[in-house]
Coordinates of C-alpha atoms (C1' of nucleotides) in Angstrom, one line a residue:
Chain A
M1 CA -13.4 -29.0 -1.3
S2 CA -9.8 -29.6 -0.4
T3 CA -8.0 -28.1 2.6
K4 CA -5.5 -26.5 0.2
N5 CA -8.3 -24.6 -1.6
K6 CA -10.0 -23.7 1.6
I7 CA -6.8 -22.0 2.7
L8 CA -6.3 -20.2 -0.6
D9 CA -9.9 -19.0 -0.6
A10 CA -9.7 -17.6 2.9
A11 CA -6.2 -16.2 2.4
E12 CA -7.1 -14.2 -0.7
V13 CA -10.0 -12.5 1.0
L14 CA -8.0 -11.5 4.0
F15 CA -4.9 -10.5 2.1
A16 CA -6.9 -8.3 -0.2
D17 CA -8.7 -6.6 2.7
K18 CA -5.9 -6.2 5.2
G19 CA -2.7 -6.7 3.3
F20 CA -0.2 -9.5 3.6
N21 CA 1.6 -8.2 6.7
G22 CA -1.8 -7.4 8.3
T23 CA -3.1 -10.9 8.0
S24 CA -2.0 -13.7 10.3
L25 CA -2.1 -17.4 9.6
R26 CA -4.4 -17.8 12.5
E27 CA -7.0 -15.5 10.9
I28 CA -6.7 -17.4 7.6
T29 CA -7.1 -20.9 9.1
S30 CA -9.9 -19.7 11.3
L31 CA -11.9 -18.2 8.4
G32 CA -11.1 -21.3 6.3
E33 CA -12.1 -23.6 9.2
V34 CA -8.9 -25.6 8.9
N35 CA -6.1 -26.4 11.3
L36 CA -3.3 -23.9 11.8
A37 CA -0.7 -26.4 11.0
A38 CA -2.2 -27.1 7.6
V39 CA -0.8 -23.9 6.1
N40 CA 2.8 -25.0 6.8
Y41 CA 2.0 -28.6 5.7
H42 CA 0.6 -27.6 2.4
F43 CA 2.6 -24.5 1.5
G44 CA 5.7 -24.5 3.7
S45 CA 5.5 -20.9 4.7
K46 CA 3.5 -17.8 4.6
K47 CA 5.6 -16.4 1.8
E48 CA 4.9 -19.4 -0.3
L49 CA 1.2 -19.1 0.4
I50 CA 1.2 -15.5 -0.9
K51 CA 2.9 -16.7 -4.1
A52 CA 0.3 -19.5 -4.5
V53 CA -2.6 -17.0 -4.0
M54 CA -1.2 -14.7 -6.7
S55 CA -0.3 -17.6 -9.1
R56 CA -3.9 -19.0 -9.1
Y57 CA -5.1 -15.6 -10.5
M58 CA -2.2 -15.0 -12.8
N59 CA -2.5 -18.4 -14.4
E60 CA -6.1 -17.7 -15.1
L61 CA -5.5 -14.2 -16.4
S62 CA -2.2 -14.2 -18.2
P63 CA -3.1 -16.5 -21.3
R64 CA -6.2 -14.4 -22.0
L65 CA -4.4 -11.2 -21.6
E66 CA -1.5 -12.2 -23.7
S67 CA -3.7 -13.4 -26.6
A68 CA -5.7 -10.2 -26.5
L69 CA -2.6 -8.0 -26.6
A70 CA -0.9 -10.3 -29.2
A71 CA -4.0 -9.8 -31.4
L72 CA -3.5 -6.0 -31.3
C73 CA 0.2 -6.4 -32.1
Q74 CA -0.4 -8.6 -35.1
D75 CA -3.3 -6.6 -36.5
D76 CA -2.6 -4.5 -39.6
V77 CA -4.3 -1.4 -38.4
Q78 CA -2.8 0.9 -35.8
P79 CA -4.6 0.5 -32.4
T80 CA -5.5 3.6 -30.3
L81 CA -4.4 3.7 -26.7
N82 CA -8.0 3.2 -25.7
D83 CA -7.9 -0.1 -27.7
V84 CA -4.8 -1.2 -25.8
F85 CA -6.2 -0.5 -22.4
S86 CA -9.6 -1.9 -23.4
A87 CA -7.9 -5.2 -24.1
F88 CA -7.6 -5.6 -20.4
I89 CA -11.4 -5.4 -19.8
G90 CA -12.4 -8.9 -21.0
P91 CA -9.6 -10.9 -19.3
L92 CA -10.0 -8.9 -16.0
L93 CA -13.8 -9.3 -15.9
H94 CA -13.5 -13.0 -16.7
L95 CA -12.0 -13.3 -13.2
N96 CA -15.5 -12.7 -11.9
E97 CA -16.6 -15.9 -13.5
F98 CA -13.6 -17.7 -12.2
K99 CA -14.4 -16.6 -8.6
E100 CA -16.9 -14.4 -6.9
N101 CA -15.5 -10.8 -6.9
G102 CA -12.5 -12.2 -8.6
T103 CA -11.7 -9.0 -10.6
S104 CA -11.8 -6.8 -7.6
T105 CA -10.0 -9.2 -5.3
F106 CA -7.2 -9.8 -7.8
L107 CA -6.6 -6.1 -8.4
Q108 CA -6.6 -5.4 -4.7
L109 CA -4.0 -8.2 -4.2
L110 CA -1.9 -6.6 -6.9
G111 CA -2.0 -3.3 -5.1
R112 CA -1.0 -5.0 -1.9
G113 CA 1.9 -6.7 -3.6
Y114 CA 3.3 -3.4 -4.7
T115 CA 3.3 -1.7 -1.4
D116 CA 3.5 -4.5 1.2
S117 CA 6.6 -6.5 1.9
Q118 CA 9.0 -4.2 0.0
G119 CA 8.3 -5.4 -3.5
F120 CA 9.1 -9.1 -3.3
L121 CA 5.8 -9.7 -5.1
R122 CA 6.7 -7.2 -7.9
W123 CA 9.9 -9.2 -8.4
F124 CA 7.9 -12.4 -8.4
L125 CA 5.4 -11.2 -11.0
T126 CA 7.9 -9.6 -13.4
T127 CA 10.1 -12.6 -13.4
Q128 CA 7.4 -15.2 -13.6
Y129 CA 5.2 -13.5 -16.2
P130 CA 7.5 -11.5 -18.4
D131 CA 5.6 -12.1 -21.6
V132 CA 2.6 -10.1 -20.4
F133 CA 4.7 -7.1 -19.8
A134 CA 6.5 -7.5 -23.1
H135 CA 3.3 -7.7 -25.2
F136 CA 1.8 -4.8 -23.3
T137 CA 4.7 -2.4 -24.0
Q138 CA 4.8 -3.6 -27.6
A139 CA 1.1 -2.8 -28.0
V140 CA 1.5 0.6 -26.5
H141 CA 4.5 1.3 -28.7
K142 CA 2.4 0.4 -31.8
A143 CA -0.4 2.8 -30.7
Y144 CA 2.0 5.7 -29.8
P145 CA 5.3 5.2 -31.6
E146 CA 6.6 8.7 -30.8
L147 CA 6.8 7.8 -27.1
S148 CA 10.4 7.1 -26.1
A149 CA 11.2 4.0 -24.1
E150 CA 11.9 6.1 -21.0
E151 CA 8.7 8.1 -21.3
M152 CA 6.8 4.9 -21.7
F153 CA 8.4 3.4 -18.7
W154 CA 7.3 6.3 -16.5
R155 CA 3.8 6.4 -17.9
L156 CA 3.2 2.7 -17.7
H157 CA 4.2 2.9 -14.0
F158 CA 1.9 5.8 -13.5
T159 CA -0.9 3.8 -15.1
M160 CA -0.1 0.7 -12.9
G161 CA -0.3 3.0 -9.9
T162 CA -3.6 4.5 -10.9
I163 CA -5.3 1.1 -11.5
V164 CA -3.8 -0.7 -8.6
F165 CA -4.4 2.1 -6.1
T166 CA -8.0 2.7 -7.3
M167 CA -8.7 -1.0 -6.9
S168 CA -7.2 -1.2 -3.5
S169 CA -9.6 1.3 -2.3
S170 CA -12.5 0.5 -4.7
D171 CA -14.8 -0.7 -1.9
A172 CA -14.5 2.7 -0.2
L173 CA -14.9 4.6 -3.5
I174 CA -18.0 2.7 -4.6
D175 CA -19.5 3.4 -1.2
I176 CA -18.8 7.2 -1.5
A177 CA -20.2 7.2 -5.1
H178 CA -23.3 5.6 -3.8
S179 CA -23.9 8.0 -0.9
D180 CA -22.7 11.2 -2.5
F181 CA -24.1 10.8 -6.0
E182 CA -26.8 8.1 -5.5
R183 CA -25.1 6.1 -8.2
E184 CA -24.8 2.3 -8.2
V185 CA -21.3 1.5 -9.4
D186 CA -19.7 -1.9 -9.7
I187 CA -16.2 -2.9 -10.5
A188 CA -16.9 -2.9 -14.3
G189 CA -18.2 0.7 -13.9
V190 CA -15.0 1.7 -12.1
I191 CA -12.9 0.1 -14.9
K192 CA -14.9 2.0 -17.6
Q193 CA -14.3 5.3 -15.7
V194 CA -10.5 4.7 -15.4
I195 CA -9.7 3.7 -18.9
P196 CA -10.2 7.1 -20.6
Y197 CA -8.2 8.6 -17.7
V198 CA -5.2 6.4 -18.2
A199 CA -5.4 6.4 -22.0
A200 CA -5.3 10.2 -21.9
G201 CA -2.5 10.2 -19.4
V202 CA -0.3 7.9 -21.5
A203 CA -1.2 10.0 -24.6
A204 CA -0.3 13.3 -22.9
P205 CA 2.1 15.6 -24.8
I206 CA 5.7 14.8 -24.0
A207 CA 7.1 16.7 -21.0
F208 CA 10.3 18.5 -20.1
Chain B
M1 CA 17.7 17.5 20.0
S2 CA 14.8 16.3 22.0
T3 CA 13.8 12.7 22.5
K4 CA 10.4 13.5 21.0
N5 CA 12.0 14.7 17.8
K6 CA 14.5 11.8 17.7
I7 CA 11.5 9.5 17.8
L8 CA 9.6 11.4 15.1
D9 CA 12.7 11.5 12.8
A10 CA 13.4 7.8 13.1
A11 CA 9.7 6.9 12.8
E12 CA 9.1 8.7 9.6
V13 CA 12.0 7.1 7.8
L14 CA 11.0 3.6 8.8
F15 CA 7.3 4.2 8.3
A16 CA 7.9 5.5 4.7
D17 CA 10.1 2.5 3.9
K18 CA 8.3 -0.4 5.5
G19 CA 4.8 0.8 6.2
F20 CA 3.2 1.4 9.6
N21 CA 2.3 -2.2 10.3
G22 CA 5.7 -3.3 9.1
T23 CA 7.6 -1.1 11.6
S24 CA 7.9 -2.0 15.2
L25 CA 8.5 0.5 18.1
R26 CA 11.7 -1.4 18.8
E27 CA 13.1 -0.6 15.4
I28 CA 12.1 3.1 15.8
T29 CA 13.7 3.5 19.3
S30 CA 16.7 1.6 18.2
L31 CA 17.3 3.8 15.1
G32 CA 16.5 6.9 17.1
E33 CA 18.8 5.8 20.0
V34 CA 16.2 6.4 22.6
N35 CA 14.6 4.1 25.1
L36 CA 11.7 1.9 24.1
A37 CA 9.4 3.2 26.8
A38 CA 9.9 6.8 25.5
V39 CA 7.4 6.3 22.7
N40 CA 4.6 5.6 25.0
Y41 CA 5.7 8.3 27.4
H42 CA 5.7 11.0 24.7
F43 CA 3.0 9.8 22.4
G44 CA 0.8 7.4 24.3
S45 CA 0.6 4.8 21.6
K46 CA 1.8 3.8 18.2
K47 CA -1.3 5.1 16.6
E48 CA -0.8 8.5 18.1
L49 CA 2.8 8.5 16.9
I50 CA 1.7 7.9 13.4
K51 CA -0.7 10.8 13.6
A52 CA 2.1 13.0 15.0
V53 CA 4.5 12.1 12.1
M54 CA 1.8 13.0 9.6
S55 CA 0.8 16.2 11.3
R56 CA 4.3 17.5 11.4
Y57 CA 4.4 17.4 7.6
M58 CA 0.8 18.5 7.0
N59 CA 1.2 21.5 9.2
E60 CA 4.2 22.5 7.1
L61 CA 2.5 21.8 3.8
S62 CA -1.1 22.8 4.1
P63 CA -0.8 26.6 4.6
R64 CA 1.4 26.9 1.6
L65 CA -0.7 24.6 -0.5
E66 CA -3.9 26.3 0.5
S67 CA -2.6 29.8 -0.4
A68 CA -1.3 28.6 -3.8
L69 CA -4.7 27.0 -4.6
A70 CA -6.6 30.0 -3.2
A71 CA -4.6 32.3 -5.5
L72 CA -5.7 30.3 -8.5
C73 CA -9.3 30.4 -7.4
Q74 CA -9.3 34.2 -6.8
D75 CA -7.4 35.0 -10.0
D76 CA -9.5 36.5 -12.8
V77 CA -8.2 34.4 -15.6
Q78 CA -9.2 30.7 -16.0
P79 CA -6.3 28.4 -15.0
T80 CA -5.4 25.3 -16.9
L81 CA -5.3 21.9 -15.2
N82 CA -1.5 22.1 -15.6
D83 CA -1.6 25.3 -13.5
V84 CA -3.7 23.6 -10.9
F85 CA -1.4 20.6 -10.5
S86 CA 1.7 22.7 -10.8
A87 CA 0.5 24.6 -7.7
F88 CA 1.5 21.6 -5.8
I89 CA 5.2 21.7 -6.9
G90 CA 6.4 24.6 -4.8
P91 CA 4.8 23.5 -1.5
L92 CA 5.8 19.9 -2.0
L93 CA 9.4 20.7 -2.9
H94 CA 9.6 23.1 0.1
L95 CA 9.4 20.0 2.3
N96 CA 12.9 19.2 1.1
E97 CA 14.1 22.4 2.9
F98 CA 12.1 21.5 5.9
K99 CA 13.7 18.1 6.2
E100 CA 16.2 16.1 4.1
N101 CA 14.3 14.1 1.5
G102 CA 11.1 15.6 3.0
T103 CA 9.1 15.6 -0.2
S104 CA 9.8 12.0 -1.0
T105 CA 9.3 10.9 2.6
F106 CA 6.0 12.7 2.9
L107 CA 4.5 11.3 -0.3
Q108 CA 5.6 7.8 0.6
L109 CA 3.9 8.2 4.0
L110 CA 0.8 9.4 2.3
G111 CA 0.8 6.3 0.2
R112 CA 1.2 4.1 3.2
G113 CA -1.6 5.9 4.9
Y114 CA -4.0 5.0 2.1
T115 CA -3.3 1.3 2.0
D116 CA -2.0 0.4 5.5
S117 CA -4.3 0.2 8.5
Q118 CA -7.5 0.2 6.5
G119 CA -7.8 3.9 5.9
F120 CA -7.8 5.3 9.4
L121 CA -5.2 7.8 8.1
R122 CA -7.3 8.8 5.2
W123 CA -10.1 9.6 7.6
F124 CA -7.6 11.5 9.8
L125 CA -6.4 13.7 6.9
T126 CA -9.8 14.5 5.3
T127 CA -11.3 15.4 8.7
Q128 CA -8.3 17.4 10.0
Y129 CA -7.4 19.2 6.8
P130 CA -10.7 19.7 4.9
D131 CA -9.8 23.1 3.5
V132 CA -7.0 21.7 1.3
F133 CA -9.4 19.4 -0.4
A134 CA -12.1 22.0 -0.8
H135 CA -9.7 24.5 -2.4
F136 CA -8.4 21.9 -4.7
T137 CA -11.7 20.7 -6.1
Q138 CA -12.7 24.4 -6.4
A139 CA -9.6 25.1 -8.5
V140 CA -10.1 22.1 -10.7
H141 CA -13.7 23.1 -11.3
K142 CA -12.6 26.5 -12.3
A143 CA -10.1 25.0 -14.8
Y144 CA -12.6 22.5 -16.2
P145 CA -16.2 23.5 -15.5
E146 CA -17.8 20.9 -17.8
L147 CA -16.6 18.1 -15.5
S148 CA -19.5 17.0 -13.3
A149 CA -19.0 16.5 -9.6
E150 CA -19.1 12.8 -10.0
E151 CA -16.6 12.7 -12.8
M152 CA -14.3 15.0 -10.8
F153 CA -14.6 12.8 -7.8
W154 CA -13.4 9.8 -9.7
R155 CA -10.6 11.6 -11.5
L156 CA -9.3 13.2 -8.4
H157 CA -9.1 9.8 -6.8
F158 CA -7.3 8.4 -9.8
T159 CA -4.9 11.3 -9.6
M160 CA -4.3 10.7 -5.9
G161 CA -3.6 7.1 -6.7
T162 CA -1.1 7.9 -9.4
I163 CA 0.8 10.3 -7.2
V164 CA 0.8 8.3 -4.1
F165 CA 1.6 5.0 -5.6
T166 CA 4.4 6.5 -7.7
M167 CA 5.9 8.0 -4.7
S168 CA 5.6 4.9 -2.6
S169 CA 7.8 3.1 -5.1
S170 CA 9.8 6.1 -6.2
D171 CA 13.1 4.8 -4.9
A172 CA 12.7 1.6 -7.0
L173 CA 11.6 3.6 -10.0
I174 CA 14.5 6.0 -9.8
D175 CA 16.9 3.0 -9.6
I176 CA 15.4 1.4 -12.7
A177 CA 15.5 4.7 -14.6
H178 CA 19.2 5.0 -13.7
S179 CA 20.1 1.4 -14.7
D180 CA 17.9 1.1 -17.8
F181 CA 18.2 4.6 -19.3
E182 CA 21.4 5.9 -17.7
R183 CA 19.4 8.8 -16.5
E184 CA 19.8 10.6 -13.1
V185 CA 16.3 11.4 -11.8
D186 CA 15.4 13.0 -8.5
I187 CA 12.1 13.5 -6.9
A188 CA 11.6 16.8 -8.6
G189 CA 12.1 15.0 -11.9
V190 CA 9.5 12.4 -11.1
I191 CA 7.0 15.2 -10.2
K192 CA 7.7 16.9 -13.5
Q193 CA 7.0 13.7 -15.4
V194 CA 3.8 12.9 -13.6
I195 CA 2.1 16.3 -13.9
P196 CA 1.4 16.2 -17.6
Y197 CA 0.1 12.7 -17.1
V198 CA -2.4 13.5 -14.4
A199 CA -3.4 16.8 -16.0
A200 CA -4.2 14.9 -19.3
G201 CA -6.0 12.3 -17.3
V202 CA -8.3 14.7 -15.5
A203 CA -8.8 16.6 -18.8
A204 CA -9.8 13.4 -20.7
P205 CA -13.0 13.4 -22.7
I206 CA -16.0 12.4 -20.6
A207 CA -16.6 8.6 -20.7
F208 CA -19.2 6.6 -22.6
Chain C
dG1 C1' 12.2 12.5 31.8
dT2 C1' 14.6 8.3 31.4
dC3 C1' 15.6 3.9 32.6
dT4 C1' 15.1 -1.5 33.6
dA5 C1' 12.2 -5.1 33.9
dT6 C1' 8.5 -7.4 32.7
dA7 C1' 3.6 -8.2 31.8
dA8 C1' 0.4 -9.7 28.4
dC9 C1' -0.1 -11.0 24.1
dT10 C1' 0.6 -12.4 19.1
dA11 C1' 3.4 -14.0 15.4
dG12 C1' 5.2 -18.0 12.3
dA13 C1' 6.8 -22.5 12.5
dT14 C1' 7.3 -27.4 14.1
dA15 C1' 7.5 -32.0 16.7
dG16 C1' 5.1 -35.9 17.3
dA17 C1' 0.7 -38.5 18.3
dC18 C1' -3.0 -40.3 15.6
Chain D
dG1 C1' -3.3 -35.5 6.0
dT2 C1' -4.8 -33.7 10.2
dC3 C1' -4.5 -32.7 14.9
dT4 C1' -2.7 -30.8 19.7
dA5 C1' 0.7 -28.8 22.1
dT6 C1' 4.5 -26.2 22.2
dC7 C1' 8.7 -23.4 20.9
dT8 C1' 11.0 -19.3 19.8
dA9 C1' 10.8 -14.8 18.9
dG10 C1' 8.5 -11.0 18.2
dT11 C1' 4.9 -7.4 19.4
dT12 C1' 2.8 -3.1 22.3
dA13 C1' 2.4 -1.3 26.6
dT14 C1' 3.2 -0.4 31.6
dA15 C1' 4.9 -0.4 36.5
dG16 C1' 8.1 1.4 39.3
dA17 C1' 13.1 2.6 40.5
dC18 C1' 16.1 6.5 39.8

DNA sequence: GTCTATAACTAGATAGAC
DNA sequence: GTCTATCTAGTTATAGAC
């Protein structure tokens, strides 16, 4: 296994757990059992390392997600909002085959990216992977054409918040569900709980 | 104005904007125009300063919120979920009279507290202000008795996530709404958008 | 209570030997 | 490509004069 991958593997675990600001290069190289200087040799800077960690997941996720959403858009029948959000399940759970705990790690990283480091990662994702966002809004529009662009903007951000925040604290939530309700829940279980919630939220009657 | 309050005022602005980890005591004392050593003299440590910033808001918010929720619980008629979530509007917007941008600042701080510093603030809030949480779940149960305790647990956490995440990035969202839809939105406007969303989410049909 | 000075430590990044 | 050693700059926290 290459030094570069050792660094990426160690970094994603620590970034997901403690955030980007909260993780030092020394912790990463120590967990990955590589030399401190290797990070700057292979990635140039901490910021570039963060981008590389996210890109490894996005490159795995985005083609599958795009084709699932594109299928909904091209289909003749009108999808429900549940269909649209369910299109995320397969591609997201596939990350578990790509890497151990991949789904959970990726979603936690996404949450970190929105709150840490004042949104530079949000900028990075929306500019580097614009097609995913375009197909998604198109699919939602097909499922719920009455929703104005502005309403959709707000509700998709609320949805993003729900998912990302839930996954950032999913370890704690799964622990609580276990101790309070004697229920074994895994990440797929959390996803199945959250989909009806966000679908109903997006489908809510229009406000004012 | 006392040194202690100068520090609290400067700290809350920076904490909300850049997170707890991302803000140094030097930035705080520099913005507040007080001496660096004053933080440790008045608060003992950075961690205690964080608690003090949150407590100042919670002590203003929690009695109003508790009485609004208690009123719903004691009322003879069954409230809707919209009623329950709308009970937050008054107490939250009151923070704007307590301090300039108080509502937005407080909700951003809450968001930081959930993701920064691995949940020590979540622990602090749930142990220091348990009555708020108890009254809230009681009110939701009254509005939607069919919802099991476990379903409610999940949906309330989804809701917490939606609100907190939205508010953490509310400045960015308000900017986008302004440039993309030529719409002036303030924090009250965001709250009015989000309430139908979370009410519908909590009221969603039970999964599987 | 407020200040200066500084201790004790950690951060990201790099030069240069191998 | 990998290492040690080190630089520069930042961090929290504190001792002690005023």
